[in-house]
Amino acid sequence: MSDLTKHPFTRSLLALALGAALSGPVLAKDKLAIESWRSDDANIWNDVIIPAFEKSHPDIEVVFTPTPPTDYNSALQARLQAGTAGDLIACRPFDASLELYKSGFLANLNGLQGMAAFPDVAKTAWQTDDGKDQFCLPMASVIHGFIYNKAIFKELNLSVPKTESEFFSVLDKIKEDGQYTPLVMGTADQWEAATMGFQNIGPNYWKGEEGRKALIDGSAKFTDEPYVKTFDELAKWKPYLRRGFESLKYADAQNLFSLGRGAIYPAGSWDIQTFNTQADFEFGAFMPPVPDGQGTCYISDHTDIGMGINSKSAHPEAAKAFLNWMASEEFATLFANAVPGFFPLSNYQVSIKDPVAQEFVSWRKQCKTTIRNSYQILSRGTPNLENELWNVSAQVINGTLTPEQAGAQLETGLSKWYAPHQK
């Protein structure tokens, strides 16, 4: 029988085996999967954020596995219950994530080193009501305001409005010219009427955090003057919207503005990315105009997204390493510039290159900030306040509810289940 060790192929196999033995065993990487509703950001996570993390953490592999926004809550809940969810969970603010924590799906993050990089106000969106337990790391906020077409403003010799009367004067001039839709928004999807309408202009009327907290403790009601006035201004938008706006969906409104057919777009800073991609004109932003005679301005700087750890993750230490990296200045700078319009919540002073995103975030220095008033505590019962606001705000703009009726409907709904409003 011939000596197989003399065969060239056999000798190659032996050499490979010897080399492997000398170099030691190949260790498997910890692999983390991220659950998120931000499917629009998949390329940014895959091409920018994850490679930056893996460069400094070569022993950890990360994959971004988003779900469409409208399906995220239900799909995530199903995967968590089935034990198939990813290791890292993108967290919506307040009650939705709090419920996941109470159900045992999110790990307790008390003592996580990176949490020291965030101010207390940023952390409250992902804490228990008593503030004792932290279950998600703050990640980013979004700011409400208005985006406008600079070319149209220049053509019609318009100035950026600072007060409510100036705002409607600008709208009147655009309408009189007749070439462009003054205000681009629809009410078909309803949520935008509340989010870019009611929650956008309202903080100036209910004085931001002062009014939001008063709703929670019951000392303020939706039938009070600040809320009726907010709906009153919202009702005045109707004549400036495109004909047939009642059937206009969110994506349709984005498209119309991107095509240069409208002058002003009630916005969230998250819209910046869409218009950067789709619009071929220069656009800017202005903050919600204040009521005439009011000196202090208020903006909604809403704690929008955090990141938690699946309590059943097979790689909890790797997941903590990722969160601690997310608390770094490196991540804050990368994220702020890769996803313009989503603003880091950490204490670092980040330089933002996008001019419109920089305009939005500059308002933090000029105005008092608050968050959407339906997100903490007030949407836990039935009827759900957030969903009621969608419907009521759309009806006010459509002209099917008066401002007084809108406030009364919200207050009646809240008083059905929330004790502080049953007094």
Coordinates of C-alpha atoms in Angstrom, one line a residue:
M1 CA 0.0 0.0 0.0
S2 CA 1.4 3.4 -1.0
D3 CA 2.3 6.1 1.6
L4 CA -0.5 8.6 1.3
T5 CA 1.5 11.2 3.2
K6 CA 3.7 11.6 0.2
H7 CA 0.7 12.7 -2.0
P8 CA 0.7 16.5 -2.6
F9 CA -3.0 16.9 -1.8
T10 CA -2.5 15.0 1.5
R11 CA 0.5 17.1 2.4
S12 CA -1.5 20.3 1.8
L13 CA -4.3 19.1 4.2
L14 CA -1.7 18.3 6.8
A15 CA -0.1 21.7 6.5
L16 CA -3.5 23.4 6.9
A17 CA -4.2 21.4 10.0
L18 CA -0.8 22.2 11.5
G19 CA -1.3 25.9 10.8
A20 CA -4.7 25.9 12.4
A21 CA -3.3 24.1 15.5
L22 CA -0.5 26.6 15.8
S23 CA -2.8 29.7 15.5
G24 CA -5.3 28.4 18.0
P25 CA -9.1 27.9 17.7
V26 CA -11.1 30.4 15.7
L27 CA -13.5 32.0 18.2
A28 CA -17.1 32.7 17.1
K29 CA -18.1 36.3 17.3
D30 CA -21.1 37.5 19.4
K31 CA -23.8 38.4 16.9
L32 CA -26.3 41.0 17.8
A33 CA -29.5 41.8 16.0
I34 CA -31.2 45.2 16.2
E35 CA -35.0 45.5 16.1
S36 CA -36.2 48.9 14.9
W37 CA -39.1 50.7 13.1
R38 CA -36.6 53.0 11.3
S39 CA -36.5 51.0 8.0
D40 CA -35.6 54.2 6.2
D41 CA -32.3 54.2 8.0
A42 CA -31.2 50.7 7.0
N43 CA -28.4 51.9 4.7
I44 CA -27.1 54.3 7.3
W45 CA -26.9 51.6 10.0
N46 CA -25.3 49.1 7.6
D47 CA -22.9 51.4 5.9
V48 CA -21.9 53.9 8.6
I49 CA -22.9 53.2 12.2
I50 CA -22.4 49.4 12.4
P51 CA -19.0 49.4 10.6
A52 CA -17.8 52.2 13.1
F53 CA -18.8 50.0 16.1
E54 CA -17.3 46.8 14.7
K55 CA -14.0 48.6 14.0
S56 CA -13.5 49.2 17.7
H57 CA -15.3 45.9 18.7
P58 CA -14.0 43.3 16.2
D59 CA -15.4 40.5 18.5
I60 CA -19.0 41.6 18.0
E61 CA -21.0 41.4 14.8
V62 CA -24.2 43.5 14.5
V63 CA -27.1 43.2 12.0
F64 CA -29.9 45.8 11.6
T65 CA -33.3 44.1 11.1
P66 CA -36.0 46.7 10.8
T67 CA -39.8 46.3 10.6
P68 CA -42.1 48.8 8.8
P69 CA -43.1 51.5 11.3
T70 CA -46.9 50.7 11.3
D71 CA -46.2 47.0 11.9
Y72 CA -43.4 47.4 14.5
N73 CA -45.2 47.4 17.8
S74 CA -47.3 44.3 17.0
A75 CA -44.6 42.4 15.2
L76 CA -42.1 43.1 18.0
Q77 CA -44.5 42.0 20.6
A78 CA -45.1 38.7 18.8
R79 CA -41.4 38.0 18.4
L80 CA -40.7 38.8 22.0
Q81 CA -43.4 36.4 23.1
A82 CA -42.1 33.7 20.8
G83 CA -38.5 34.2 21.9
T84 CA -37.3 35.1 18.4
A85 CA -36.7 38.9 18.8
G86 CA -33.3 40.5 18.4
D87 CA -30.9 41.3 21.1
L88 CA -31.3 45.1 20.9
I89 CA -34.7 46.7 20.9
A90 CA -35.4 50.2 19.5
C91 CA -37.7 51.8 22.1
R92 CA -40.6 54.2 21.5
P93 CA -40.9 56.7 24.3
F94 CA -42.8 56.3 27.5
D95 CA -45.8 53.9 27.7
A96 CA -45.2 51.5 24.8
S97 CA -41.7 50.6 26.1
L98 CA -42.7 50.8 29.7
E99 CA -45.3 48.1 29.0
L100 CA -42.6 45.9 27.5
Y101 CA -40.4 46.4 30.6
K102 CA -43.3 45.6 32.9
S103 CA -43.9 42.4 30.9
G104 CA -40.3 41.3 31.4
F105 CA -39.2 41.8 27.8
L106 CA -36.7 44.6 28.4
A107 CA -33.6 44.3 30.7
N108 CA -33.1 46.7 33.6
L109 CA -30.3 49.1 32.7
N110 CA -29.7 50.6 36.1
G111 CA -25.9 50.9 36.5
L112 CA -25.1 50.9 32.8
Q113 CA -22.0 53.0 32.6
G114 CA -23.1 54.9 29.4
M115 CA -26.2 56.3 31.1
A116 CA -24.1 59.0 32.8
A117 CA -23.8 60.7 29.4
F118 CA -27.4 61.8 29.4
P119 CA -29.3 64.5 31.3
D120 CA -32.2 63.4 33.6
V121 CA -34.8 64.9 31.3
A122 CA -33.7 62.7 28.4
K123 CA -33.8 59.6 30.6
T124 CA -37.4 60.1 31.8
A125 CA -38.9 58.8 28.5
W126 CA -37.5 55.3 29.3
Q127 CA -38.0 55.1 33.1
T128 CA -40.6 53.7 35.4
D129 CA -43.1 56.3 36.7
D130 CA -41.1 56.5 40.0
G131 CA -37.8 57.1 38.2
K132 CA -36.2 54.1 39.9
D133 CA -35.7 51.8 36.9
Q134 CA -34.1 52.6 33.5
F135 CA -35.0 50.3 30.7
C136 CA -33.7 52.0 27.5
L137 CA -30.8 54.2 26.6
P138 CA -31.9 57.6 25.2
M139 CA -30.9 57.9 21.6
A140 CA -32.5 60.8 19.7
S141 CA -35.2 63.4 19.7
V142 CA -37.1 65.1 16.9
I143 CA -38.2 68.7 16.8
H144 CA -41.4 70.1 15.4
G145 CA -41.7 73.2 13.1
F146 CA -42.3 74.3 9.5
I147 CA -40.2 73.7 6.4
Y148 CA -40.4 76.2 3.6
N149 CA -39.4 76.5 0.0
K150 CA -36.8 79.3 -0.1
A151 CA -37.2 79.9 -3.9
I152 CA -40.9 80.6 -3.5
F153 CA -40.3 82.9 -0.6
K154 CA -37.7 84.8 -2.6
E155 CA -40.0 85.0 -5.7
L156 CA -42.9 86.3 -3.7
N157 CA -40.7 88.5 -1.5
L158 CA -41.8 86.8 1.7
S159 CA -40.2 87.0 5.1
V160 CA -40.0 84.1 7.6
P161 CA -42.9 84.6 10.0
K162 CA -42.2 84.9 13.7
T163 CA -45.7 85.6 15.1
E164 CA -49.1 84.1 14.4
S165 CA -50.4 87.1 12.6
E166 CA -47.2 87.2 10.4
F167 CA -47.8 83.5 9.6
F168 CA -51.3 84.0 8.3
S169 CA -50.2 87.1 6.4
V170 CA -47.6 85.1 4.6
L171 CA -50.2 82.4 3.8
D172 CA -52.6 85.1 2.5
K173 CA -49.9 86.4 0.1
I174 CA -49.1 82.9 -1.2
K175 CA -52.8 82.2 -1.7
E176 CA -53.4 85.6 -3.5
D177 CA -50.5 84.9 -5.9
G178 CA -52.2 81.6 -6.9
Q179 CA -49.2 79.7 -8.2
Y180 CA -48.5 77.5 -5.1
T181 CA -50.4 75.7 -2.3
P182 CA -49.7 77.9 0.8
L183 CA -49.7 75.0 3.3
V184 CA -49.0 71.4 2.2
M185 CA -50.6 68.8 4.4
G186 CA -53.4 66.2 4.3
T187 CA -55.6 64.7 6.9
A188 CA -56.3 61.2 5.3
D189 CA -53.8 59.5 7.6
Q190 CA -55.0 61.6 10.6
W191 CA -51.8 61.3 12.6
E192 CA -50.1 64.2 10.8
A193 CA -52.9 66.5 11.8
A194 CA -52.1 65.8 15.4
T195 CA -48.3 65.5 15.2
M196 CA -47.5 68.3 12.7
G197 CA -50.5 70.3 13.6
F198 CA -51.7 70.2 17.2
Q199 CA -48.4 69.1 18.8
N200 CA -46.5 71.5 16.7
I201 CA -48.2 74.8 17.5
G202 CA -49.8 73.8 20.8
P203 CA -46.9 74.2 23.2
N204 CA -46.9 77.9 22.6
Y205 CA -50.5 78.0 24.0
W206 CA -50.2 75.6 26.9
K207 CA -46.7 76.8 27.9
G208 CA -44.9 73.6 27.2
E209 CA -44.0 71.4 30.2
E210 CA -46.1 73.5 32.5
G211 CA -49.2 72.7 30.6
R212 CA -48.3 69.1 29.9
K213 CA -47.7 68.3 33.5
A214 CA -51.0 70.1 34.5
L215 CA -52.9 67.7 32.2
I216 CA -51.3 64.8 34.0
D217 CA -52.1 66.1 37.5
G218 CA -55.6 67.1 36.5
S219 CA -55.2 70.8 37.2
A220 CA -55.7 71.5 33.5
K221 CA -58.3 70.1 31.1
F222 CA -58.7 70.0 27.3
T223 CA -61.7 72.3 27.6
D224 CA -59.4 75.0 28.9
E225 CA -58.6 78.1 26.8
P226 CA -55.0 77.0 25.7
Y227 CA -56.3 73.8 24.0
V228 CA -59.4 75.5 22.5
K229 CA -57.1 78.2 21.1
T230 CA -54.7 75.6 19.7
F231 CA -57.6 74.0 17.8
D232 CA -58.9 77.4 16.8
E233 CA -55.6 78.2 15.0
L234 CA -55.6 74.7 13.5
A235 CA -59.1 75.3 12.1
K236 CA -57.7 78.4 10.3
W237 CA -55.4 76.2 8.2
K238 CA -58.2 74.8 6.0
P239 CA -58.4 77.7 3.4
Y240 CA -54.7 77.4 2.8
L241 CA -54.5 73.7 2.1
R242 CA -54.7 72.0 -1.3
R243 CA -58.2 71.2 -2.6
G244 CA -59.0 67.7 -1.7
F245 CA -56.6 67.7 1.2
E246 CA -59.0 65.4 3.1
S247 CA -57.9 62.5 0.9
L248 CA -54.2 63.5 0.8
K249 CA -51.9 61.0 2.6
Y250 CA -48.6 61.8 4.3
A251 CA -46.4 60.5 1.5
D252 CA -48.5 62.4 -1.0
A253 CA -47.9 65.7 0.9
Q254 CA -44.2 65.0 1.0
N255 CA -44.2 64.4 -2.7
L256 CA -46.1 67.6 -3.5
F257 CA -43.7 69.7 -1.5
S258 CA -40.7 67.9 -3.0
L259 CA -42.0 68.8 -6.5
G260 CA -42.1 72.5 -5.6
R261 CA -45.8 72.9 -5.7
G262 CA -46.2 74.2 -2.2
A263 CA -44.6 76.9 -0.1
I264 CA -44.8 75.7 3.5
Y265 CA -44.9 72.2 5.0
P266 CA -45.9 71.6 8.7
A267 CA -43.1 69.3 9.6
G268 CA -41.1 67.3 12.0
S269 CA -37.3 67.4 11.7
W270 CA -37.5 63.7 10.5
D271 CA -38.7 65.1 7.1
I272 CA -35.3 66.6 6.4
Q273 CA -33.9 63.4 5.0
T274 CA -36.8 62.9 2.6
F275 CA -36.5 66.4 1.2
N276 CA -32.7 66.2 1.0
T277 CA -33.2 63.2 -1.3
Q278 CA -36.3 64.3 -3.3
A279 CA -36.3 68.1 -3.5
D280 CA -34.2 69.9 -6.1
F281 CA -34.6 73.3 -4.4
E282 CA -33.2 74.9 -1.3
F283 CA -35.4 74.7 1.7
G284 CA -35.3 76.1 5.2
A285 CA -37.1 75.9 8.5
F286 CA -38.8 78.2 10.9
M287 CA -40.1 77.5 14.4
P288 CA -43.8 77.5 15.3
P289 CA -44.8 81.2 15.3
V290 CA -45.8 82.6 18.7
P291 CA -49.1 84.1 19.5
D292 CA -49.0 87.9 19.1
G293 CA -47.6 89.7 22.1
Q294 CA -46.0 86.5 23.6
G295 CA -42.4 86.9 24.5
T296 CA -41.4 83.2 25.3
C297 CA -41.4 80.6 22.6
Y298 CA -42.0 76.8 23.2
I299 CA -41.1 74.0 20.9
S300 CA -41.8 70.2 20.9
D301 CA -38.3 68.6 21.2
H302 CA -39.8 65.1 21.5
T303 CA -37.8 62.2 22.9
D304 CA -38.4 59.9 20.0
I305 CA -36.2 56.8 20.1
G306 CA -34.1 54.9 22.6
M307 CA -32.4 51.5 22.6
G308 CA -32.9 48.6 25.1
I309 CA -31.7 45.1 25.6
N310 CA -33.9 42.0 25.1
S311 CA -34.0 40.4 28.6
K312 CA -33.7 37.0 26.8
S313 CA -30.7 38.0 24.7
A314 CA -28.0 35.3 24.5
H315 CA -25.3 38.0 24.4
P316 CA -26.2 40.5 27.2
E317 CA -22.6 41.6 27.7
A318 CA -22.1 42.3 24.0
A319 CA -25.4 44.2 24.0
K320 CA -24.2 46.3 26.9
A321 CA -21.0 47.1 25.1
F322 CA -23.1 48.3 22.1
L323 CA -25.2 50.5 24.3
N324 CA -22.1 52.0 26.1
W325 CA -20.7 52.8 22.6
M326 CA -24.0 54.4 21.7
A327 CA -23.5 56.7 24.7
S328 CA -20.2 57.9 23.2
E329 CA -19.4 61.2 21.5
E330 CA -18.4 59.2 18.4
F331 CA -21.9 57.7 18.0
A332 CA -23.6 61.1 18.7
T333 CA -21.5 62.8 16.0
L334 CA -22.0 59.9 13.5
F335 CA -25.7 59.6 14.1
A336 CA -26.5 63.3 14.1
N337 CA -24.8 63.8 10.7
A338 CA -25.8 60.5 9.1
V339 CA -29.5 60.9 10.1
P340 CA -30.1 64.7 9.9
G341 CA -33.2 65.7 11.9
F342 CA -32.7 63.1 14.6
F343 CA -30.8 64.9 17.4
P344 CA -28.6 63.1 20.0
L345 CA -29.9 63.4 23.6
S346 CA -26.4 63.0 25.2
N347 CA -24.5 65.9 26.9
Y348 CA -22.0 66.2 24.1
Q349 CA -21.9 69.4 22.0
V350 CA -22.2 67.8 18.5
S351 CA -21.4 69.8 15.3
I352 CA -24.3 69.2 12.8
K353 CA -23.4 69.8 9.2
D354 CA -26.8 69.8 7.6
P355 CA -28.0 73.4 7.6
V356 CA -31.7 72.7 8.1
A357 CA -31.0 70.2 10.9
Q358 CA -28.8 72.9 12.5
E359 CA -31.6 75.4 12.2
F360 CA -34.0 73.1 14.0
V361 CA -31.6 72.3 16.8
S362 CA -30.7 75.9 17.3
W363 CA -34.2 76.6 18.6
R364 CA -33.2 74.7 21.8
K365 CA -31.2 77.8 22.8
Q366 CA -34.0 80.2 22.0
C367 CA -37.1 78.5 23.3
K368 CA -38.3 76.3 26.2
T369 CA -38.7 72.7 25.2
T370 CA -41.4 70.1 25.9
I371 CA -42.6 66.7 24.5
R372 CA -45.9 65.6 23.0
N373 CA -48.5 65.8 25.8
S374 CA -50.2 62.5 24.9
Y375 CA -47.2 60.3 25.4
Q376 CA -46.7 60.0 29.1
I377 CA -49.5 58.3 31.2
L378 CA -52.4 59.9 29.3
S379 CA -52.7 57.3 26.6
R380 CA -52.8 54.2 28.8
G381 CA -56.6 53.9 28.9
T382 CA -59.5 53.6 26.6
P383 CA -60.1 55.7 24.6
N384 CA -56.5 56.1 23.9
L385 CA -55.6 59.9 24.0
E386 CA -53.0 59.7 21.2
N387 CA -55.4 58.1 18.8
E388 CA -58.2 60.4 19.8
L389 CA -55.9 63.4 19.1
W390 CA -55.4 62.1 15.6
N391 CA -59.1 61.9 14.9
V392 CA -60.1 65.1 16.6
S393 CA -57.3 67.2 15.0
A394 CA -58.1 65.9 11.5
Q395 CA -61.8 66.7 12.1
V396 CA -61.0 70.3 13.3
I397 CA -59.0 70.9 10.1
N398 CA -61.7 69.3 8.0
G399 CA -64.3 71.5 9.6
T400 CA -66.4 68.7 11.0
L401 CA -65.7 69.6 14.6
T402 CA -65.4 73.0 16.2
P403 CA -62.5 73.8 18.5
E404 CA -64.8 73.7 21.5
Q405 CA -66.2 70.3 20.5
A406 CA -62.7 69.0 20.0
G407 CA -61.7 69.9 23.5
A408 CA -64.9 68.5 25.0
Q409 CA -64.5 65.2 23.2
L410 CA -60.9 64.8 24.4
E411 CA -61.8 65.7 27.9
T412 CA -64.8 63.3 28.0
G413 CA -62.7 60.5 26.7
L414 CA -59.9 61.1 29.3
S415 CA -62.4 61.4 32.1
K416 CA -63.8 58.0 31.4
W417 CA -60.7 56.2 32.7
Y418 CA -58.2 58.8 34.2
A419 CA -59.0 59.6 37.8
P420 CA -57.4 63.1 37.9
H421 CA -59.8 64.2 35.2
Q422 CA -62.9 62.8 37.0
K423 CA -62.9 65.6 39.6

